[in-house]
mmCIF file of C-alpha atoms and ligand atoms in Angstrom:
data_model
loop_
_atom_site.group_PDB
_atom_site.id
_atom_site.type_symbol
_atom_site.label_atom_id
_atom_site.label_comp_id
_atom_site.label_asym_id
_atom_site.label_seq_id
_atom_site.Cartn_x
_atom_site.Cartn_y
_atom_site.Cartn_z
ATOM 1 C CA UNK H 1 -221.171 68.974 7.769
ATOM 2 C CA UNK H 2 -224.938 69.021 7.177
ATOM 3 C CA UNK H 3 -224.444 68.054 3.547
ATOM 4 C CA UNK H 4 -222.247 65.165 4.553
ATOM 5 C CA UNK H 5 -224.800 63.865 7.050
ATOM 6 C CA UNK H 6 -227.512 64.191 4.431
ATOM 7 C CA UNK H 7 -225.373 62.061 2.119
ATOM 8 C CA UNK H 8 -224.980 59.340 4.722
ATOM 9 C CA UNK H 9 -228.706 59.371 5.507
ATOM 10 C CA UNK H 10 -229.582 59.014 1.833
ATOM 11 C CA UNK H 11 -227.199 56.092 1.476
ATOM 12 C CA UNK H 12 -228.653 54.312 4.505
ATOM 13 C CA UNK H 13 -232.179 54.894 3.211
ATOM 14 C CA UNK H 14 -231.272 53.456 -0.183
ATOM 15 C CA UNK H 15 -229.190 50.457 0.774
ATOM 16 C CA UNK H 16 -230.556 49.634 4.204
ATOM 17 C CA UNK H 17 -229.004 49.716 7.668
ATOM 18 C CA UNK H 18 -226.743 46.709 7.102
ATOM 19 C CA UNK H 19 -224.664 48.751 4.706
ATOM 20 C CA UNK H 20 -224.206 51.722 7.059
ATOM 21 C CA UNK H 21 -221.022 50.546 8.823
ATOM 22 C CA UNK H 22 -219.389 49.727 5.526
ATOM 23 C CA UNK H 23 -220.478 53.105 4.193
ATOM 24 C CA UNK H 24 -218.742 54.800 7.132
ATOM 25 C CA UNK H 25 -215.517 53.077 6.147
ATOM 26 C CA UNK H 26 -216.000 53.946 2.478
ATOM 27 C CA UNK H 27 -216.493 57.632 3.361
ATOM 28 C CA UNK H 28 -213.388 57.495 5.564
ATOM 29 C CA UNK H 29 -211.343 55.937 2.766
ATOM 30 C CA UNK H 30 -212.456 58.666 0.383
ATOM 31 C CA UNK H 31 -211.389 61.353 2.891
ATOM 32 C CA UNK H 32 -208.160 59.505 3.689
ATOM 33 C CA UNK H 33 -207.265 59.415 -0.013
ATOM 34 C CA UNK H 34 -207.017 63.226 0.020
ATOM 35 C CA UNK H 35 -204.978 63.812 3.183
ATOM 36 C CA UNK H 36 -201.268 64.516 3.197
ATOM 37 C CA UNK H 37 -200.865 61.901 5.901
ATOM 38 C CA UNK H 38 -198.149 63.237 8.205
ATOM 39 C CA UNK H 39 -197.342 61.055 11.209
ATOM 40 C CA UNK H 40 -194.999 62.848 13.613
ATOM 41 C CA UNK H 41 -193.281 59.780 15.073
ATOM 42 C CA UNK H 42 -192.485 56.134 14.414
ATOM 43 C CA UNK H 43 -189.727 53.787 15.589
ATOM 44 C CA UNK H 44 -189.512 51.593 12.501
ATOM 45 C CA UNK H 45 -185.814 52.260 11.765
ATOM 46 C CA UNK H 46 -185.047 50.179 14.842
ATOM 47 C CA UNK H 47 -186.521 47.174 13.066
ATOM 48 C CA UNK H 48 -184.301 47.865 10.078
ATOM 49 C CA UNK H 49 -181.119 48.106 12.135
ATOM 50 C CA UNK H 50 -181.789 45.396 14.731
ATOM 51 C CA UNK H 51 -183.759 42.858 12.683
ATOM 52 C CA UNK H 52 -182.828 43.780 9.125
ATOM 53 C CA UNK H 53 -186.527 43.856 8.140
ATOM 54 C CA UNK H 54 -187.344 44.927 4.592
ATOM 55 C CA UNK H 55 -189.752 47.874 4.804
ATOM 56 C CA UNK H 56 -190.469 47.461 1.066
ATOM 57 C CA UNK H 57 -192.468 44.294 1.760
ATOM 58 C CA UNK H 58 -195.851 43.935 3.406
ATOM 59 C CA UNK H 59 -194.690 42.397 6.680
ATOM 60 C CA UNK H 60 -196.730 40.056 8.871
ATOM 61 C CA UNK H 61 -195.462 41.697 12.058
ATOM 62 C CA UNK H 62 -194.583 45.194 13.211
ATOM 63 C CA UNK H 63 -196.798 48.175 12.456
ATOM 64 C CA UNK H 64 -195.213 49.995 9.519
ATOM 65 C CA UNK H 65 -193.847 49.175 6.068
ATOM 66 C CA UNK H 66 -194.134 50.965 2.727
ATOM 67 C CA UNK H 67 -197.200 48.996 1.484
ATOM 68 C CA UNK H 68 -199.093 49.564 4.748
ATOM 69 C CA UNK H 69 -198.146 53.275 4.821
ATOM 70 C CA UNK H 70 -199.714 53.610 1.367
ATOM 71 C CA UNK H 71 -202.805 51.616 2.409
ATOM 72 C CA UNK H 72 -203.303 53.773 5.500
ATOM 73 C CA UNK H 73 -202.802 57.058 3.649
ATOM 74 C CA UNK H 74 -199.747 57.992 5.739
ATOM 75 C CA UNK H 75 -197.487 59.462 3.073
ATOM 76 C CA UNK H 76 -195.179 61.476 5.350
ATOM 77 C CA UNK H 77 -193.917 59.399 8.281
ATOM 78 C CA UNK H 78 -191.350 60.904 10.667
ATOM 79 C CA UNK H 79 -188.721 58.195 11.176
ATOM 80 C CA UNK H 80 -187.074 58.623 14.586
ATOM 81 C CA UNK H 81 -183.409 57.788 14.972
ATOM 82 C CA UNK H 82 -183.663 56.785 18.630
ATOM 83 C CA UNK H 83 -180.643 55.743 20.653
ATOM 84 C CA UNK H 84 -181.336 54.375 24.161
ATOM 85 C CA UNK H 85 -180.216 56.723 26.943
ATOM 86 C CA UNK H 86 -177.773 54.118 28.282
ATOM 87 C CA UNK H 87 -175.588 55.054 25.295
ATOM 88 C CA UNK H 88 -173.402 57.755 26.848
ATOM 89 C CA UNK H 89 -171.355 60.547 25.289
ATOM 90 C CA UNK H 90 -169.796 59.848 21.895
ATOM 91 C CA UNK H 91 -171.277 56.320 21.899
ATOM 92 C CA UNK H 92 -174.704 57.941 21.393
ATOM 93 C CA UNK H 93 -173.372 59.930 18.419
ATOM 94 C CA UNK H 94 -171.839 56.807 16.840
ATOM 95 C CA UNK H 95 -175.113 54.924 17.272
ATOM 96 C CA UNK H 96 -177.100 57.801 15.734
ATOM 97 C CA UNK H 97 -174.929 57.409 12.618
ATOM 98 C CA UNK H 98 -175.713 53.660 12.557
ATOM 99 C CA UNK H 99 -179.439 54.501 12.504
ATOM 100 C CA UNK H 100 -178.968 57.206 9.870
ATOM 101 C CA UNK H 101 -177.124 54.624 7.764
ATOM 102 C CA UNK H 102 -179.875 52.014 8.245
ATOM 103 C CA UNK H 103 -182.424 54.566 7.012
ATOM 104 C CA UNK H 104 -180.210 55.345 4.030
ATOM 105 C CA UNK H 105 -180.277 51.665 3.054
ATOM 106 C CA UNK H 106 -184.087 51.840 2.839
ATOM 107 C CA UNK H 107 -183.949 55.056 0.773
ATOM 108 C CA UNK H 108 -181.296 53.601 -1.574
ATOM 109 C CA UNK H 109 -183.119 50.310 -2.078
ATOM 110 C CA UNK H 110 -186.462 51.873 -3.054
ATOM 111 C CA UNK H 111 -185.749 55.217 -4.782
ATOM 112 C CA UNK H 112 -189.025 55.018 -6.721
ATOM 113 C CA UNK H 113 -191.142 54.376 -3.590
ATOM 114 C CA UNK H 114 -189.599 56.440 -0.772
ATOM 115 C CA UNK H 115 -187.512 59.613 -0.718
ATOM 116 C CA UNK H 116 -185.903 61.802 1.939
ATOM 117 C CA UNK H 117 -187.803 65.084 2.424
ATOM 118 C CA UNK H 118 -185.911 68.074 3.823
ATOM 119 C CA UNK H 119 -188.394 70.892 3.171
ATOM 120 C CA UNK H 120 -192.114 71.597 2.896
ATOM 121 C CA UNK H 121 -191.800 71.748 -0.883
ATOM 122 C CA UNK H 122 -189.997 68.372 -0.936
ATOM 123 C CA UNK H 123 -192.885 66.843 0.986
ATOM 124 C CA UNK H 124 -195.503 68.136 -1.441
ATOM 125 C CA UNK H 125 -193.492 67.126 -4.520
ATOM 126 C CA UNK H 126 -192.706 63.609 -3.272
ATOM 127 C CA UNK H 127 -196.308 62.912 -2.193
ATOM 128 C CA UNK H 128 -197.597 64.180 -5.555
ATOM 129 C CA UNK H 129 -195.296 61.608 -7.164
ATOM 130 C CA UNK H 130 -197.120 58.962 -5.094
ATOM 131 C CA UNK H 131 -194.011 58.154 -3.082
ATOM 132 C CA UNK H 132 -193.447 58.133 0.682
ATOM 133 C CA UNK H 133 -191.796 61.365 1.884
ATOM 134 C CA UNK H 134 -189.516 60.298 4.747
ATOM 135 C CA UNK H 135 -188.810 62.931 7.411
ATOM 136 C CA UNK H 136 -185.944 62.144 9.786
ATOM 137 C CA UNK H 137 -185.782 63.053 13.477
ATOM 138 C CA UNK H 138 -183.436 62.439 16.396
ATOM 139 C CA UNK H 139 -185.089 61.263 19.617
ATOM 140 C CA UNK H 140 -183.055 62.405 22.576
ATOM 141 C CA UNK H 141 -180.800 65.401 23.229
ATOM 142 C CA UNK H 142 -178.159 63.049 24.700
ATOM 143 C CA UNK H 143 -177.453 62.119 21.052
ATOM 144 C CA UNK H 144 -175.593 65.406 20.430
ATOM 145 C CA UNK H 145 -173.097 64.708 23.270
ATOM 146 C CA UNK H 146 -173.380 68.321 24.495
ATOM 147 C CA UNK H 147 -171.893 69.606 21.227
ATOM 148 C CA UNK H 148 -173.733 72.080 18.971
ATOM 149 C CA UNK H 149 -171.464 71.100 16.051
ATOM 150 C CA UNK H 150 -172.930 67.580 16.215
ATOM 151 C CA UNK H 151 -176.430 69.105 16.194
ATOM 152 C CA UNK H 152 -175.574 71.172 13.117
ATOM 153 C CA UNK H 153 -174.167 68.148 11.289
ATOM 154 C CA UNK H 154 -177.338 66.159 12.048
ATOM 155 C CA UNK H 155 -179.259 68.939 10.326
ATOM 156 C CA UNK H 156 -176.900 68.645 7.331
ATOM 157 C CA UNK H 157 -177.667 64.913 7.235
ATOM 158 C CA UNK H 158 -181.299 65.789 6.563
ATOM 159 C CA UNK H 159 -182.629 65.493 10.121
ATOM 160 C CA UNK H 160 -185.427 68.029 10.592
ATOM 161 C CA UNK H 161 -186.242 67.827 14.289
ATOM 162 C CA UNK H 162 -184.931 66.683 17.661
ATOM 163 C CA UNK H 163 -186.797 65.564 20.772
ATOM 164 C CA UNK H 164 -184.947 67.282 23.615
ATOM 165 C CA UNK H 165 -184.965 64.289 25.981
ATOM 166 C CA UNK H 166 -186.029 60.659 26.098
ATOM 167 C CA UNK H 167 -187.107 58.820 29.298
ATOM 168 C CA UNK H 168 -184.080 60.046 31.300
ATOM 169 C CA UNK H 169 -182.991 63.610 31.951
ATOM 170 C CA UNK H 170 -179.769 64.518 30.128
ATOM 171 C CA UNK H 171 -177.003 67.004 30.979
ATOM 172 C CA UNK H 172 -179.110 70.013 29.978
ATOM 173 C CA UNK H 173 -182.838 69.149 30.092
ATOM 174 C CA UNK H 174 -185.167 67.338 32.489
ATOM 175 C CA UNK H 175 -187.373 64.538 31.228
ATOM 176 C CA UNK H 176 -190.984 63.932 32.320
ATOM 177 C CA UNK H 177 -189.944 60.436 33.444
ATOM 178 C CA UNK H 178 -186.438 61.209 34.732
ATOM 179 C CA UNK H 179 -184.891 62.886 37.773
ATOM 180 C CA UNK H 180 -185.558 66.654 37.943
ATOM 181 C CA UNK H 181 -181.822 67.462 37.922
ATOM 182 C CA UNK H 182 -181.924 70.972 36.440
ATOM 183 C CA UNK H 183 -185.369 72.391 37.204
ATOM 184 C CA UNK H 184 -186.076 72.433 33.455
ATOM 185 C CA UNK H 185 -183.542 73.641 30.878
ATOM 186 C CA UNK H 186 -179.954 74.637 31.772
ATOM 187 C CA UNK H 187 -178.316 77.673 30.109
ATOM 188 C CA UNK H 188 -176.760 75.263 27.574
ATOM 189 C CA UNK H 189 -180.210 73.727 26.996
ATOM 190 C CA UNK H 190 -181.477 77.193 26.114
ATOM 191 C CA UNK H 191 -178.575 77.565 23.702
ATOM 192 C CA UNK H 192 -179.599 74.279 22.028
ATOM 193 C CA UNK H 193 -183.123 75.641 21.495
ATOM 194 C CA UNK H 194 -181.806 78.922 20.054
ATOM 195 C CA UNK H 195 -179.413 77.065 17.733
ATOM 196 C CA UNK H 196 -182.231 74.799 16.506
ATOM 197 C CA UNK H 197 -184.322 77.921 15.761
ATOM 198 C CA UNK H 198 -181.382 79.407 13.854
ATOM 199 C CA UNK H 199 -180.551 76.366 11.692
ATOM 200 C CA UNK H 200 -184.179 75.491 10.897
ATOM 201 C CA UNK H 201 -184.592 72.399 13.044
ATOM 202 C CA UNK H 202 -187.905 71.778 14.834
ATOM 203 C CA UNK H 203 -187.787 71.592 18.637
ATOM 204 C CA UNK H 204 -189.778 68.557 19.798
ATOM 205 C CA UNK H 205 -191.004 68.744 23.401
ATOM 206 C CA UNK H 206 -192.463 65.229 23.681
ATOM 207 C CA UNK H 207 -190.830 63.457 26.658
ATOM 208 C CA UNK H 208 -189.641 66.624 28.451
ATOM 209 C CA UNK H 209 -190.775 67.596 31.962
ATOM 210 C CA UNK H 210 -193.490 70.212 32.365
ATOM 211 C CA UNK H 211 -190.893 72.735 33.592
ATOM 212 C CA UNK H 212 -188.627 72.048 30.584
ATOM 213 C CA UNK H 213 -191.656 72.578 28.312
ATOM 214 C CA UNK H 214 -192.390 76.030 29.783
ATOM 215 C CA UNK H 215 -188.672 76.942 29.691
ATOM 216 C CA UNK H 216 -188.552 76.035 25.987
ATOM 217 C CA UNK H 217 -191.547 78.269 25.259
ATOM 218 C CA UNK H 218 -189.778 81.172 26.989
ATOM 219 C CA UNK H 219 -186.755 80.800 24.696
ATOM 220 C CA UNK H 220 -188.015 79.645 21.296
ATOM 221 C CA UNK H 221 -188.891 82.150 18.591
ATOM 222 C CA UNK H 222 -190.419 79.434 16.385
ATOM 223 C CA UNK H 223 -193.353 77.031 16.783
ATOM 224 C CA UNK H 224 -192.465 73.753 18.512
ATOM 225 C CA UNK H 225 -194.029 70.306 18.256
ATOM 226 C CA UNK H 226 -194.917 67.540 20.665
ATOM 227 C CA UNK H 227 -194.369 64.850 18.050
ATOM 228 C CA UNK H 228 -195.912 61.975 20.007
ATOM 229 C CA UNK H 229 -197.801 62.931 23.169
ATOM 230 C CA UNK H 230 -201.487 62.824 24.099
ATOM 231 C CA UNK H 231 -203.577 64.587 26.762
ATOM 232 C CA UNK H 232 -203.682 64.014 30.502
ATOM 233 C CA UNK H 233 -207.462 64.401 30.263
ATOM 234 C CA UNK H 234 -207.418 61.009 28.451
ATOM 235 C CA UNK H 235 -204.770 59.319 30.587
ATOM 236 C CA UNK H 236 -202.974 60.992 33.472
ATOM 237 C CA UNK H 237 -199.368 60.020 32.660
ATOM 238 C CA UNK H 238 -196.394 62.425 32.718
ATOM 239 C CA UNK H 239 -195.745 61.853 28.971
ATOM 240 C CA UNK H 240 -199.110 63.503 28.185
ATOM 241 C CA UNK H 241 -199.953 67.206 28.164
ATOM 242 C CA UNK H 242 -202.119 69.141 30.612
ATOM 243 C CA UNK H 243 -204.792 71.490 29.281
ATOM 244 C CA UNK H 244 -202.640 74.449 30.336
ATOM 245 C CA UNK H 245 -199.730 73.052 28.280
ATOM 246 C CA UNK H 246 -202.045 72.564 25.295
ATOM 247 C CA UNK H 247 -203.163 76.191 25.504
ATOM 248 C CA UNK H 248 -199.524 77.378 25.773
ATOM 249 C CA UNK H 249 -198.591 75.234 22.765
ATOM 250 C CA UNK H 250 -201.420 76.823 20.752
ATOM 251 C CA UNK H 251 -200.195 80.299 21.691
ATOM 252 C CA UNK H 252 -196.726 79.332 20.416
ATOM 253 C CA UNK H 253 -198.270 78.164 17.111
ATOM 254 C CA UNK H 254 -197.146 74.588 17.743
ATOM 255 C CA UNK H 255 -198.761 71.196 17.105
ATOM 256 C CA UNK H 256 -199.216 68.064 19.212
ATOM 257 C CA UNK H 257 -199.214 64.725 17.401
ATOM 258 C CA UNK H 258 -201.532 62.426 19.334
ATOM 259 C CA UNK H 259 -199.747 59.242 20.412
ATOM 260 C CA UNK H 260 -201.534 55.901 19.823
ATOM 261 C CA UNK H 261 -199.997 54.044 22.767
ATOM 262 C CA UNK H 262 -202.938 52.474 24.641
ATOM 263 C CA UNK H 263 -201.380 53.762 27.891
ATOM 264 C CA UNK H 264 -201.585 57.340 26.603
ATOM 265 C CA UNK H 265 -205.232 57.092 25.544
ATOM 266 C CA UNK H 266 -206.986 55.164 28.301
ATOM 267 C CA UNK H 267 -206.401 55.381 32.059
ATOM 268 C CA UNK H 268 -207.004 51.621 32.366
ATOM 269 C CA UNK H 269 -203.769 51.031 30.416
ATOM 270 C CA UNK H 270 -201.650 53.661 32.210
ATOM 271 C CA UNK H 271 -199.899 51.229 34.598
ATOM 272 C CA UNK H 272 -198.304 49.469 31.648
ATOM 273 C CA UNK H 273 -196.373 52.631 30.744
ATOM 274 C CA UNK H 274 -195.015 52.988 34.282
ATOM 275 C CA UNK H 275 -193.541 49.475 34.116
ATOM 276 C CA UNK H 276 -192.110 50.114 30.643
ATOM 277 C CA UNK H 277 -190.390 53.348 31.728
ATOM 278 C CA UNK H 278 -189.069 51.892 35.005
ATOM 279 C CA UNK H 279 -187.546 48.950 33.139
ATOM 280 C CA UNK H 280 -185.987 51.172 30.460
ATOM 281 C CA UNK H 281 -184.545 53.598 33.033
ATOM 282 C CA UNK H 282 -183.012 50.821 35.143
ATOM 283 C CA UNK H 283 -180.689 49.612 32.390
ATOM 284 C CA UNK H 284 -177.028 50.526 32.994
ATOM 285 C CA UNK H 285 -174.956 48.156 30.852
ATOM 286 C CA UNK H 286 -171.656 50.035 31.204
ATOM 287 C CA UNK H 287 -170.392 48.701 27.856
ATOM 288 C CA UNK H 288 -169.088 50.329 24.672
ATOM 289 C CA UNK H 289 -168.826 49.580 20.943
ATOM 290 C CA UNK H 290 -169.984 46.224 19.571
ATOM 291 C CA UNK H 291 -170.649 44.817 23.059
ATOM 292 C CA UNK H 292 -173.053 47.675 23.785
ATOM 293 C CA UNK H 293 -174.783 47.216 20.402
ATOM 294 C CA UNK H 294 -175.212 43.479 21.130
ATOM 295 C CA UNK H 295 -176.730 44.331 24.500
ATOM 296 C CA UNK H 296 -179.135 46.798 22.865
ATOM 297 C CA UNK H 297 -180.155 44.219 20.238
ATOM 298 C CA UNK H 298 -180.954 41.627 22.943
ATOM 299 C CA UNK H 299 -182.892 44.149 24.971
ATOM 300 C CA UNK H 300 -184.814 45.187 21.857
ATOM 301 C CA UNK H 301 -185.657 41.554 21.002
ATOM 302 C CA UNK H 302 -187.334 41.139 24.411
ATOM 303 C CA UNK H 303 -189.883 43.825 23.553
ATOM 304 C CA UNK H 304 -190.853 41.860 20.423
ATOM 305 C CA UNK H 305 -192.739 42.828 17.305
ATOM 306 C CA UNK H 306 -196.219 41.553 18.236
ATOM 307 C CA UNK H 307 -197.805 44.200 20.461
ATOM 308 C CA UNK H 308 -200.639 43.537 22.853
ATOM 309 C CA UNK H 309 -204.049 45.203 22.391
ATOM 310 C CA UNK H 310 -205.079 47.318 25.376
ATOM 311 C CA UNK H 311 -208.400 48.531 26.747
ATOM 312 C CA UNK H 312 -208.024 51.657 24.589
ATOM 313 C CA UNK H 313 -209.846 51.811 21.258
ATOM 314 C CA UNK H 314 -209.639 53.856 18.079
ATOM 315 C CA UNK H 315 -212.558 55.909 19.492
ATOM 316 C CA UNK H 316 -210.327 56.889 22.458
ATOM 317 C CA UNK H 317 -207.759 58.240 19.975
ATOM 318 C CA UNK H 318 -210.495 60.269 18.258
ATOM 319 C CA UNK H 319 -211.742 61.541 21.643
ATOM 320 C CA UNK H 320 -208.211 62.674 22.582
ATOM 321 C CA UNK H 321 -207.882 64.550 19.276
ATOM 322 C CA UNK H 322 -211.291 66.099 19.958
ATOM 323 C CA UNK H 323 -210.124 67.181 23.416
ATOM 324 C CA UNK H 324 -207.029 68.889 21.979
ATOM 325 C CA UNK H 325 -209.241 70.662 19.428
ATOM 326 C CA UNK H 326 -211.590 71.902 22.176
ATOM 327 C CA UNK H 327 -208.706 73.177 24.331
ATOM 328 C CA UNK H 328 -206.096 74.311 21.776
ATOM 329 C CA UNK H 329 -208.050 74.658 18.524
ATOM 330 C CA UNK H 330 -208.189 72.771 15.218
ATOM 331 C CA UNK H 331 -204.863 74.237 13.997
ATOM 332 C CA UNK H 332 -202.751 72.657 16.737
ATOM 333 C CA UNK H 333 -203.354 68.922 16.532
ATOM 334 C CA UNK H 334 -201.866 66.153 14.413
ATOM 335 C CA UNK H 335 -200.949 62.469 14.527
ATOM 336 C CA UNK H 336 -197.869 61.014 16.260
ATOM 337 C CA UNK H 337 -198.582 57.289 16.209
ATOM 338 C CA UNK H 338 -195.364 56.017 17.859
ATOM 339 C CA UNK H 339 -195.945 52.844 15.820
ATOM 340 C CA UNK H 340 -193.201 50.220 16.220
ATOM 341 C CA UNK H 341 -192.286 51.892 19.515
ATOM 342 C CA UNK H 342 -195.320 51.094 21.667
ATOM 343 C CA UNK H 343 -195.844 47.771 23.432
ATOM 344 C CA UNK H 344 -199.639 48.141 23.597
ATOM 345 C CA UNK H 345 -201.962 49.440 20.863
ATOM 346 C CA UNK H 346 -205.650 50.462 20.830
ATOM 347 C CA UNK H 347 -208.247 48.139 19.311
ATOM 348 C CA UNK H 348 -208.870 49.306 15.754
ATOM 349 C CA UNK H 349 -205.465 50.988 15.385
ATOM 350 C CA UNK H 350 -203.194 47.970 15.450
ATOM 351 C CA UNK H 351 -200.986 49.157 12.601
ATOM 352 C CA UNK H 352 -200.698 52.020 10.114
ATOM 353 C CA UNK H 353 -203.007 50.380 7.557
ATOM 354 C CA UNK H 354 -205.866 50.935 10.053
ATOM 355 C CA UNK H 355 -205.682 54.739 9.849
ATOM 356 C CA UNK H 356 -209.002 55.016 7.934
ATOM 357 C CA UNK H 357 -210.672 53.698 11.133
ATOM 358 C CA UNK H 358 -209.505 56.845 12.912
ATOM 359 C CA UNK H 359 -210.809 59.027 10.095
ATOM 360 C CA UNK H 360 -214.143 57.179 10.345
ATOM 361 C CA UNK H 361 -214.228 57.871 14.101
ATOM 362 C CA UNK H 362 -213.510 61.575 13.480
ATOM 363 C CA UNK H 363 -216.261 61.772 10.841
ATOM 364 C CA UNK H 364 -218.600 60.213 13.415
ATOM 365 C CA UNK H 365 -217.683 62.972 15.876
ATOM 366 C CA UNK H 366 -218.761 65.506 13.245
ATOM 367 C CA UNK H 367 -215.392 66.559 11.852
ATOM 368 C CA UNK H 368 -215.433 67.920 8.309
ATOM 369 C CA UNK H 369 -213.095 66.751 5.563
ATOM 370 C CA UNK H 370 -211.310 70.123 5.789
ATOM 371 C CA UNK H 371 -210.662 69.651 9.530
ATOM 372 C CA UNK H 372 -209.439 66.102 8.997
ATOM 373 C CA UNK H 373 -206.968 67.303 6.370
ATOM 374 C CA UNK H 374 -205.496 69.644 9.010
ATOM 375 C CA UNK H 375 -205.287 66.872 11.602
ATOM 376 C CA UNK H 376 -203.774 64.394 9.143
ATOM 377 C CA UNK H 377 -200.947 66.626 7.976
ATOM 378 C CA UNK H 378 -201.924 70.220 7.233
ATOM 379 C CA UNK H 379 -200.983 71.466 10.689
ATOM 380 C CA UNK H 380 -197.593 69.735 10.813
ATOM 381 C CA UNK H 381 -196.816 70.974 7.292
ATOM 382 C CA UNK H 382 -197.444 74.558 8.433
ATOM 383 C CA UNK H 383 -194.867 74.157 11.240
ATOM 384 C CA UNK H 384 -192.346 72.570 8.861
ATOM 385 C CA UNK H 385 -192.817 75.494 6.480
ATOM 386 C CA UNK H 386 -192.381 78.034 9.294
ATOM 387 C CA UNK H 387 -189.359 76.427 10.956
ATOM 388 C CA UNK H 388 -187.506 74.411 8.316
ATOM 389 C CA UNK H 389 -188.575 76.581 5.386
ATOM 390 C CA UNK H 390 -189.947 76.060 1.902
HETATM 391 ZN ZN1 ZN G 1 -190.703 58.480 22.354
#
């Protein structure tokens, strides 16, 4: 740390103060070039399925595509296959397959630029080959239709983790933004957690209620992740984690990926999330098949691909990471951008190409290159190795 500061001071002395800001970015880019770049959550597959966007091109809208992932040093994005909770029963399973198929189209079109990763070793090999290592996740336990066989087949399709709920509670787990129907996890919910442990699938506790979170920790024998949550110390919303939850997560050996939604990082933007959740949870289309898919496409189009910029800034994201480090320790924090799934972004983190700004903010807070490598992938890789395997 001292050496690094000495380096910066020397540079400023040599080239004058005007160059200092640029130097900060240069230092960040150098650090960013050496990180694994794991991002625990994005919603970009929705753009592929709904809008047929080509993730191989540098797009003028949205927050993620292959060129911008490379620019931002995010080499291992977790692509969430998210089906809205108004898809019920087997409809949710069918729609999960549609998303898995959409992702396959991306993988098949660009085999020399992006590849499916299903182990820790895969991730390291693919990144060494300068390709994007795509990790697949399912976002919402309703997508297994209460059937462990479906869960097991998702794992066989290369899906490495599952978020237990989305905004609504499902038949076996309460959500942080849904009705507390079960006081946490039901006996079947506990079975889901045990089965995920057994088949090497990471349990993701983002979105679940506080009680569900503590129930999961009672049952799991493996580390869990909160793929895209932040801290209530930054913004007091139910999707974020209390300090007590952060400490419990550390004890479990888990990792929280800090979410970049402005509402999660700055209290001034918190109201926006409330409206977003209320709107999402009020939808009850009562349709099936193609009619339901058309409804979902229209609803998705209303959200749009040009997000607003909130009061939150890239410094708020760095401060939230710093808070997790102070409470849970440096080994239990990562990145979970939620890019392409958040309606409001922080200034300075508008899309994935801006990631070096976050590294610059962390350097400014005194973080060493070694620490930043943990935050930007090392910690998540450890969990993948422990749960999914080599
Ligand atoms: Zn989510």
